[in-house]
RNA sequence: GCGGGGGUUCCGGAGUGGUCAAACGGGAUAGCCUCAAGAGCUAUUGUGCUUAGUGCCUUCGGAGGUUCGAAUCCUCCCUCCCGCACCA
């Protein structure tokens, strides 16, 4: 068989699609909309890797499927093109980030095209395009007006490698999300924040209705971290200090307070006599490395101050400790050692009082530590005997009447810090004036362009451009200084999916008609690493923009899909150092992109991790070639009723599997369907097969369609086949089943005969019930068995049946005699 | 510690109450084809038993349970992966 140049076929159809603009989506109100999207990539100079290929083919199959099913499909691609690597390249190699980025994008686009993904390339978005980031600035100002953006001084996370502050979401295990070897340090700075906490409750509540992987939903709930409890006031030096607790029922068991060692007001509590001790302690904590801090034992020292218990009026010592988180609750905790494991450990260590206030079983062994289960109150004056839940109500009521406490809800979610001390991002549209303070740039002045001329490697590059830096105050006209921080690039990705609905709009960030036509995104695919970053921010943005009147939806992504991780052939993560990296372009060059697409979709369910397999790719390539060869050698005529049956059943089953993203199963069924084809087939049926195949292997499907079925139309925009159920005849499957079972029966007998008589039998006689004789084709049987076969009807008087086996025949199971 | 997801026949990986000794792919073995290699085609690939065949046995991390019936449902345990983690 002559070898086929799949590469030239790939290129040919990629060009045709582009020429005919088949994937550019137009307004068509008669059609249902479908919005399929993959998280837009950072255009790395390394280009496309296999994980990208995998990730982008997944939604493409669905996009192609929905398009052929009569939907108008929005399937765009863009680039998250602001960010650190470009700027670091500028520092290291002297390339301007703009140039670096543009080159990388160009390369990405070329590579993406070779995969045959049905993108609407007319809608490309690039975050670093002033026409895009202008609207980041616009939304920043809108948020500012509504109090959703504010500036405040606080201890913030700072990564020395990024040379910038980070949001809470970008700190993982005390390390920077981009630099897993770099500890984040806390710096006290005045920075811009987005008030994500305003939507904490809604963000949490709406997680329930999302069609997302449970894992991601759990991670989001965890991140938002709601906990319901009470705030209670302890009087310290005649001032009221709030303390948050989820166990207000144990209030009478408080024997000491602990204030976080990082608390900004710790100094106020430290008395002269204790200052030295506290300082030594703080020094020790500071010198402890982050990784050790996680495992560090609870430690603390007495501050010298006392608090007054709100109900008993008793004096309670205040300690400072390393186990109290400064920015959760109020950074001060009430310690109830009898009923909290951490407090217990601490009290034991320092010999502090342990007072039981919850009744526990008589045989409870206090050597086990704190008793943290439920029980009835004891040692709690008038609340004695109450159950925990009742006690909570009553105690809070008592506190409320004295204005010393109330029920409150706490969240772990923090406001989003968006300032970055970096160049390659959206300039924050603010001018600082000595007289007027932080003044917003007027909307008419947008965009605040990122200046090209800056110097890299000397701190924030924006400080090196005087023209950019020194500008008049929009309010009073006096010379002021421009904000030199840029926005977190997650700002860009928080609304790009909205912009795709109307990317060319120069007047407005979004048009209400387009947004309402296309949103929400019906299928969104991307990696799980964004669970608590991009996906939180984007959800926040949608809700905030809804309340500002820009969109009407509350959730941007109806259905989220996490693709699995693609590993190297050795089962390890693909990495250069391991040498197990497979370049998608090498693969497409060798086998064509259809083979790659089919292979990636067929190894495992797309949401599961899997390993590359070079033999698996080979095998898939053989399948593609078989289809090719079949198309070139088959007689196009009439399909047998068997093929019609298989075809129509296949349409139903394969469609169902594609809809549920069981692509691996869909491919298996597609292969089985192909295997059932015969030497003659109708163009109609083969065309339908090509349509099913086309979502996975669009190029070869297009080529064969063009060559054999219809040269005037494109299969990519043809109608998805509809099954003709009247052609489905399950008795055909049953007949095949009984044929197979008969084969295995015969083989079993042949085996036994061979064992018994020491030689192979030479002839098989079958006696089928009369209407089943047709099921047992003599040629097919002898081909399969490699032995001569005769078939008789049981009522055939002339049949050869020396041992009278014929009588054993049953429906679906002919009798057998071998010699 | 908390939360989420797994553990299936040599390997990868389907399968969520009977149609399951368990799809499909890989690998392996045998045969056909060929001068040969490759490709292609066909068959076999849990164990043992039984019998000239539709049967039985053991098996889906382990142990129990529910059920007429379990890889599939429940309970407990072991184990792996992922995320969060001194959050009061």
Tab-separated table of N, CA and C in Angstrom, chain A residues 254-352:
chain	number	residue	atom	x	y	z
A	254	UNK	N	-12.303	29.217	79.718
A	254	UNK	CA	-11.158	30.006	79.269
A	254	UNK	C	-10.213	30.247	80.437
A	255	UNK	N	-8.964	29.839	80.289
A	255	UNK	CA	-8.014	30.072	81.374
A	255	UNK	C	-6.867	30.977	80.951
A	256	UNK	N	-6.765	31.241	79.659
A	256	UNK	CA	-5.786	32.222	79.187
A	256	UNK	C	-6.148	32.638	77.765
A	257	UNK	N	-5.584	33.736	77.292
A	257	UNK	CA	-5.757	34.165	75.906
A	257	UNK	C	-4.409	34.036	75.216
A	258	UNK	N	-4.445	33.839	73.900
A	258	UNK	CA	-3.194	33.834	73.148
A	258	UNK	C	-3.329	34.799	71.978
A	259	UNK	N	-2.395	35.701	71.884
A	259	UNK	CA	-2.385	36.648	70.767
A	259	UNK	C	-1.289	36.216	69.804
A	260	UNK	N	-1.576	36.333	68.532
A	260	UNK	CA	-0.614	35.918	67.514
A	260	UNK	C	0.699	36.663	67.669
A	261	UNK	N	1.779	35.954	67.448
A	261	UNK	CA	3.099	36.581	67.544
A	261	UNK	C	3.284	37.622	66.444
A	262	UNK	N	2.464	37.507	65.370
A	262	UNK	CA	2.580	38.483	64.275
A	262	UNK	C	1.558	39.615	64.412
A	263	UNK	N	0.825	39.622	65.508
A	263	UNK	CA	-0.236	40.620	65.658
A	263	UNK	C	0.354	42.025	65.710
A	264	UNK	N	-0.293	42.961	64.972
A	264	UNK	CA	0.277	44.308	64.881
A	264	UNK	C	0.210	45.052	66.224
A	265	UNK	N	-0.693	44.635	67.105
A	265	UNK	CA	-0.840	45.363	68.377
A	265	UNK	C	-0.249	44.594	69.561
A	266	UNK	N	0.554	43.606	69.239
A	266	UNK	CA	1.139	42.799	70.313
A	266	UNK	C	1.901	43.679	71.305
A	267	UNK	N	2.643	44.645	70.758
A	267	UNK	CA	3.468	45.523	71.588
A	267	UNK	C	2.708	46.170	72.734
A	268	UNK	N	1.441	46.502	72.489
A	268	UNK	CA	0.648	47.180	73.511
A	268	UNK	C	0.429	46.317	74.757
A	269	UNK	N	0.557	45.021	74.567
A	269	UNK	CA	0.231	44.122	75.675
A	269	UNK	C	1.461	43.687	76.470
A	270	UNK	N	2.621	43.945	75.887
A	270	UNK	CA	3.824	43.445	76.544
A	270	UNK	C	4.274	44.435	77.626
A	271	UNK	N	4.364	43.933	78.850
A	271	UNK	CA	4.789	44.789	79.945
A	271	UNK	C	6.307	44.852	79.998
A	272	UNK	N	6.799	45.862	80.688
A	272	UNK	CA	8.238	46.072	80.790
A	272	UNK	C	8.986	44.809	81.209
A	273	UNK	N	8.458	44.196	82.258
A	273	UNK	CA	9.162	43.048	82.838
A	273	UNK	C	9.260	41.894	81.844
A	274	UNK	N	8.295	41.833	80.923
A	274	UNK	CA	8.249	40.688	80.013
A	274	UNK	C	8.827	40.986	78.631
A	275	UNK	N	9.214	42.231	78.441
A	275	UNK	CA	9.637	42.637	77.093
A	275	UNK	C	10.802	41.792	76.565
A	276	UNK	N	11.742	41.545	77.443
A	276	UNK	CA	12.928	40.814	77.015
A	276	UNK	C	12.558	39.390	76.537
A	277	UNK	N	11.742	38.749	77.340
A	277	UNK	CA	11.292	37.395	76.989
A	277	UNK	C	10.567	37.362	75.652
A	278	UNK	N	9.668	38.309	75.500
A	278	UNK	CA	8.869	38.347	74.267
A	278	UNK	C	9.774	38.598	73.065
A	279	UNK	N	10.703	39.543	73.217
A	279	UNK	CA	11.596	39.842	72.094
A	279	UNK	C	12.417	38.628	71.678
A	280	UNK	N	12.933	37.917	72.664
A	280	UNK	CA	13.712	36.715	72.356
A	280	UNK	C	12.858	35.709	71.585
A	281	UNK	N	11.628	35.594	72.072
A	281	UNK	CA	10.701	34.652	71.433
A	281	UNK	C	10.416	35.051	69.981
A	282	UNK	N	10.157	36.321	69.770
A	282	UNK	CA	9.845	36.796	68.412
A	282	UNK	C	11.033	36.587	67.479
A	283	UNK	N	12.205	36.830	68.028
A	283	UNK	CA	13.408	36.655	67.227
A	283	UNK	C	13.534	35.209	66.776
A	284	UNK	N	13.250	34.314	67.688
A	284	UNK	CA	13.355	32.884	67.395
A	284	UNK	C	12.380	32.489	66.285
A	285	UNK	N	11.175	32.991	66.379
A	285	UNK	CA	10.180	32.673	65.356
A	285	UNK	C	10.630	33.178	64.000
A	286	UNK	N	11.135	34.390	63.994
A	286	UNK	CA	11.549	34.997	62.718
A	286	UNK	C	12.659	34.210	62.062
A	287	UNK	N	13.552	33.646	62.885
A	287	UNK	CA	14.696	32.951	62.304
A	287	UNK	C	14.355	31.520	61.902
A	288	UNK	N	13.120	31.114	62.215
A	288	UNK	CA	12.736	29.753	61.851
A	288	UNK	C	12.321	29.699	60.386
A	289	UNK	N	12.862	28.749	59.693
A	289	UNK	CA	12.505	28.594	58.282
A	289	UNK	C	11.058	28.127	58.170
A	290	UNK	N	10.468	28.488	57.032
A	290	UNK	CA	9.061	28.168	56.827
A	290	UNK	C	8.781	26.668	56.967
A	291	UNK	N	9.643	25.841	56.372
A	291	UNK	CA	9.352	24.408	56.389
A	291	UNK	C	9.431	23.834	57.803
A	292	UNK	N	10.298	24.467	58.643
A	292	UNK	CA	10.379	23.994	60.023
A	292	UNK	C	9.208	24.524	60.828
A	293	UNK	N	8.783	25.730	60.484
A	293	UNK	CA	7.696	26.363	61.221
A	293	UNK	C	6.443	25.496	61.192
A	294	UNK	N	6.235	24.798	60.049
A	294	UNK	CA	5.048	23.951	59.927
A	294	UNK	C	5.047	22.833	60.955
A	295	UNK	N	6.247	22.359	61.250
A	295	UNK	CA	6.323	21.217	62.168
A	295	UNK	C	6.600	21.652	63.602
A	296	UNK	N	6.790	22.974	63.778
A	296	UNK	CA	7.229	23.459	65.077
A	296	UNK	C	6.193	23.209	66.174
A	297	UNK	N	6.701	22.923	67.320
A	297	UNK	CA	5.850	22.723	68.477
A	297	UNK	C	5.223	24.044	68.877
A	298	UNK	N	4.117	23.943	69.577
A	298	UNK	CA	3.501	25.177	70.046
A	298	UNK	C	4.388	25.808	71.109
A	299	UNK	N	4.628	27.079	70.915
A	299	UNK	CA	5.471	27.782	71.864
A	299	UNK	C	4.883	29.147	72.138
A	300	UNK	N	5.265	29.705	73.262
A	300	UNK	CA	4.790	31.045	73.546
A	300	UNK	C	5.411	31.594	74.822
A	301	UNK	N	5.123	32.852	75.081
A	301	UNK	CA	5.576	33.461	76.334
A	301	UNK	C	4.465	34.357	76.885
A	302	UNK	N	4.540	34.583	78.161
A	302	UNK	CA	3.563	35.440	78.829
A	302	UNK	C	3.851	36.902	78.472
A	303	UNK	N	2.788	37.677	78.181
A	303	UNK	CA	3.005	39.083	77.806
A	303	UNK	C	3.066	39.990	79.033
A	304	UNK	N	2.521	39.493	80.126
A	304	UNK	CA	2.485	40.327	81.315
A	304	UNK	C	1.123	40.975	81.539
A	305	UNK	N	0.277	40.987	80.464
A	305	UNK	CA	-1.034	41.617	80.604
A	305	UNK	C	-2.104	40.595	80.957
A	306	UNK	N	-3.237	41.153	81.445
A	306	UNK	CA	-4.376	40.304	81.769
A	306	UNK	C	-5.624	40.842	81.097
A	307	UNK	N	-6.530	39.923	80.809
A	307	UNK	CA	-7.821	40.327	80.258
A	307	UNK	C	-8.882	40.023	81.294
A	308	UNK	N	-10.019	40.731	81.190
A	308	UNK	CA	-11.128	40.456	82.099
A	308	UNK	C	-12.150	39.588	81.389
A	309	UNK	N	-12.481	38.473	81.992
A	309	UNK	CA	-13.479	37.569	81.413
A	309	UNK	C	-14.837	38.272	81.379
A	310	UNK	N	-15.528	38.270	80.230
A	310	UNK	CA	-16.755	39.061	80.086
A	310	UNK	C	-17.878	38.621	81.021
A	311	UNK	N	-17.913	37.372	81.437
A	311	UNK	CA	-19.018	36.937	82.283
A	311	UNK	C	-18.602	36.715	83.742
A	312	UNK	N	-17.418	36.211	83.955
A	312	UNK	CA	-17.020	35.936	85.334
A	312	UNK	C	-16.240	37.093	85.952
A	313	UNK	N	-15.710	37.964	85.080
A	313	UNK	CA	-14.929	39.082	85.586
A	313	UNK	C	-13.559	38.683	86.093
A	314	UNK	N	-13.219	37.430	85.881
A	314	UNK	CA	-11.934	36.932	86.371
A	314	UNK	C	-10.769	37.471	85.541
A	315	UNK	N	-9.603	37.568	86.165
A	315	UNK	CA	-8.406	38.008	85.465
A	315	UNK	C	-7.795	36.821	84.712
A	316	UNK	N	-7.525	37.038	83.466
A	316	UNK	CA	-7.018	35.938	82.635
A	316	UNK	C	-5.703	36.347	81.995
A	317	UNK	N	-4.656	35.552	82.160
A	317	UNK	CA	-3.355	35.927	81.596
A	317	UNK	C	-3.360	35.896	80.073
A	318	UNK	N	-2.618	36.800	79.477
A	318	UNK	CA	-2.513	36.828	78.013
A	318	UNK	C	-1.107	36.409	77.609
A	319	UNK	N	-1.058	35.393	76.791
A	319	UNK	CA	0.204	34.906	76.257
A	319	UNK	C	0.297	35.279	74.787
A	320	UNK	N	1.491	35.186	74.251
A	320	UNK	CA	1.595	35.268	72.795
A	320	UNK	C	2.119	33.920	72.328
A	321	UNK	N	1.670	33.503	71.149
A	321	UNK	CA	2.055	32.161	70.729
A	321	UNK	C	2.282	32.065	69.235
A	322	UNK	N	3.056	31.080	68.852
A	322	UNK	CA	3.388	30.890	67.439
A	322	UNK	C	2.304	30.150	66.673
A	323	UNK	N	1.296	29.659	67.363
A	323	UNK	CA	0.294	28.852	66.649
A	323	UNK	C	-0.964	29.640	66.326
A	324	UNK	N	-0.967	30.920	66.657
A	324	UNK	CA	-2.159	31.709	66.350
A	324	UNK	C	-1.917	32.510	65.073
A	325	UNK	N	-2.859	32.368	64.133
A	325	UNK	CA	-2.743	33.035	62.851
A	325	UNK	C	-3.185	34.485	62.997
A	326	UNK	N	-2.337	35.397	62.559
A	326	UNK	CA	-2.598	36.822	62.792
A	326	UNK	C	-3.802	37.328	62.014
A	327	UNK	N	-3.956	36.851	60.784
A	327	UNK	CA	-5.001	37.463	59.966
A	327	UNK	C	-6.266	36.610	59.854
A	328	UNK	N	-6.474	35.754	60.809
A	328	UNK	CA	-7.752	35.053	60.843
A	328	UNK	C	-8.465	35.455	62.121
A	329	UNK	N	-9.766	35.669	62.020
A	329	UNK	CA	-10.505	36.155	63.179
A	329	UNK	C	-9.889	37.483	63.578
A	330	UNK	N	-9.609	37.636	64.865
A	330	UNK	CA	-9.007	38.892	65.286
A	330	UNK	C	-7.537	38.704	65.635
A	331	UNK	N	-7.029	37.514	65.402
A	331	UNK	CA	-5.631	37.260	65.718
A	331	UNK	C	-5.401	36.991	67.199
A	332	UNK	N	-6.502	36.909	67.932
A	332	UNK	CA	-6.419	36.580	69.359
A	332	UNK	C	-7.383	35.424	69.609
A	333	UNK	N	-6.946	34.424	70.328
A	333	UNK	CA	-7.861	33.320	70.617
A	333	UNK	C	-8.040	33.161	72.123
A	334	UNK	N	-9.233	32.676	72.490
A	334	UNK	CA	-9.466	32.336	73.884
A	334	UNK	C	-9.111	30.864	74.034
A	335	UNK	N	-8.279	30.572	74.999
A	335	UNK	CA	-7.811	29.200	75.137
A	335	UNK	C	-8.643	28.449	76.172
A	336	UNK	N	-9.176	27.301	75.725
A	336	UNK	CA	-9.942	26.434	76.614
A	336	UNK	C	-9.250	25.086	76.632
A	337	UNK	N	-8.212	24.950	77.394
A	337	UNK	CA	-7.370	23.748	77.324
A	337	UNK	C	-8.126	22.447	77.581
A	338	UNK	N	-9.163	22.505	78.361
A	338	UNK	CA	-9.868	21.258	78.652
A	338	UNK	C	-10.573	20.706	77.417
A	339	UNK	N	-10.895	21.577	76.468
A	339	UNK	CA	-11.726	21.130	75.344
A	339	UNK	C	-11.183	21.509	73.971
A	340	UNK	N	-9.923	21.792	73.895
A	340	UNK	CA	-9.301	22.047	72.597
A	340	UNK	C	-7.887	21.475	72.611
A	341	UNK	N	-7.591	20.667	71.634
A	341	UNK	CA	-6.332	19.931	71.612
A	341	UNK	C	-5.113	20.852	71.648
A	342	UNK	N	-5.168	21.937	70.873
A	342	UNK	CA	-4.009	22.830	70.805
A	342	UNK	C	-3.803	23.565	72.130
A	343	UNK	N	-4.923	24.045	72.656
A	343	UNK	CA	-4.831	24.767	73.921
A	343	UNK	C	-4.342	23.834	75.033
A	344	UNK	N	-4.779	22.597	74.958
A	344	UNK	CA	-4.384	21.597	75.944
A	344	UNK	C	-2.869	21.399	75.942
A	345	UNK	N	-2.365	21.222	74.741
A	345	UNK	CA	-0.926	21.007	74.575
A	345	UNK	C	-0.130	22.186	75.147
A	346	UNK	N	-0.612	23.368	74.833
A	346	UNK	CA	0.040	24.602	75.272
A	346	UNK	C	-0.007	24.733	76.802
A	347	UNK	N	-1.172	24.467	77.354
A	347	UNK	CA	-1.354	24.601	78.803
A	347	UNK	C	-0.474	23.611	79.561
A	348	UNK	N	-0.427	22.398	79.050
A	348	UNK	CA	0.401	21.366	79.678
A	348	UNK	C	1.858	21.804	79.699
A	349	UNK	N	2.289	22.331	78.559
A	349	UNK	CA	3.680	22.706	78.400
A	349	UNK	C	4.079	23.805	79.383
A	350	UNK	N	3.168	24.751	79.592
A	350	UNK	CA	3.526	25.886	80.434
A	350	UNK	C	2.851	25.873	81.801
A	351	UNK	N	2.239	24.749	82.119
A	351	UNK	CA	1.643	24.617	83.438
A	351	UNK	C	0.482	25.563	83.708
A	352	UNK	N	-0.292	25.823	82.671
A	352	UNK	CA	-1.438	26.717	82.834
A	352	UNK	C	-2.656	25.928	83.295
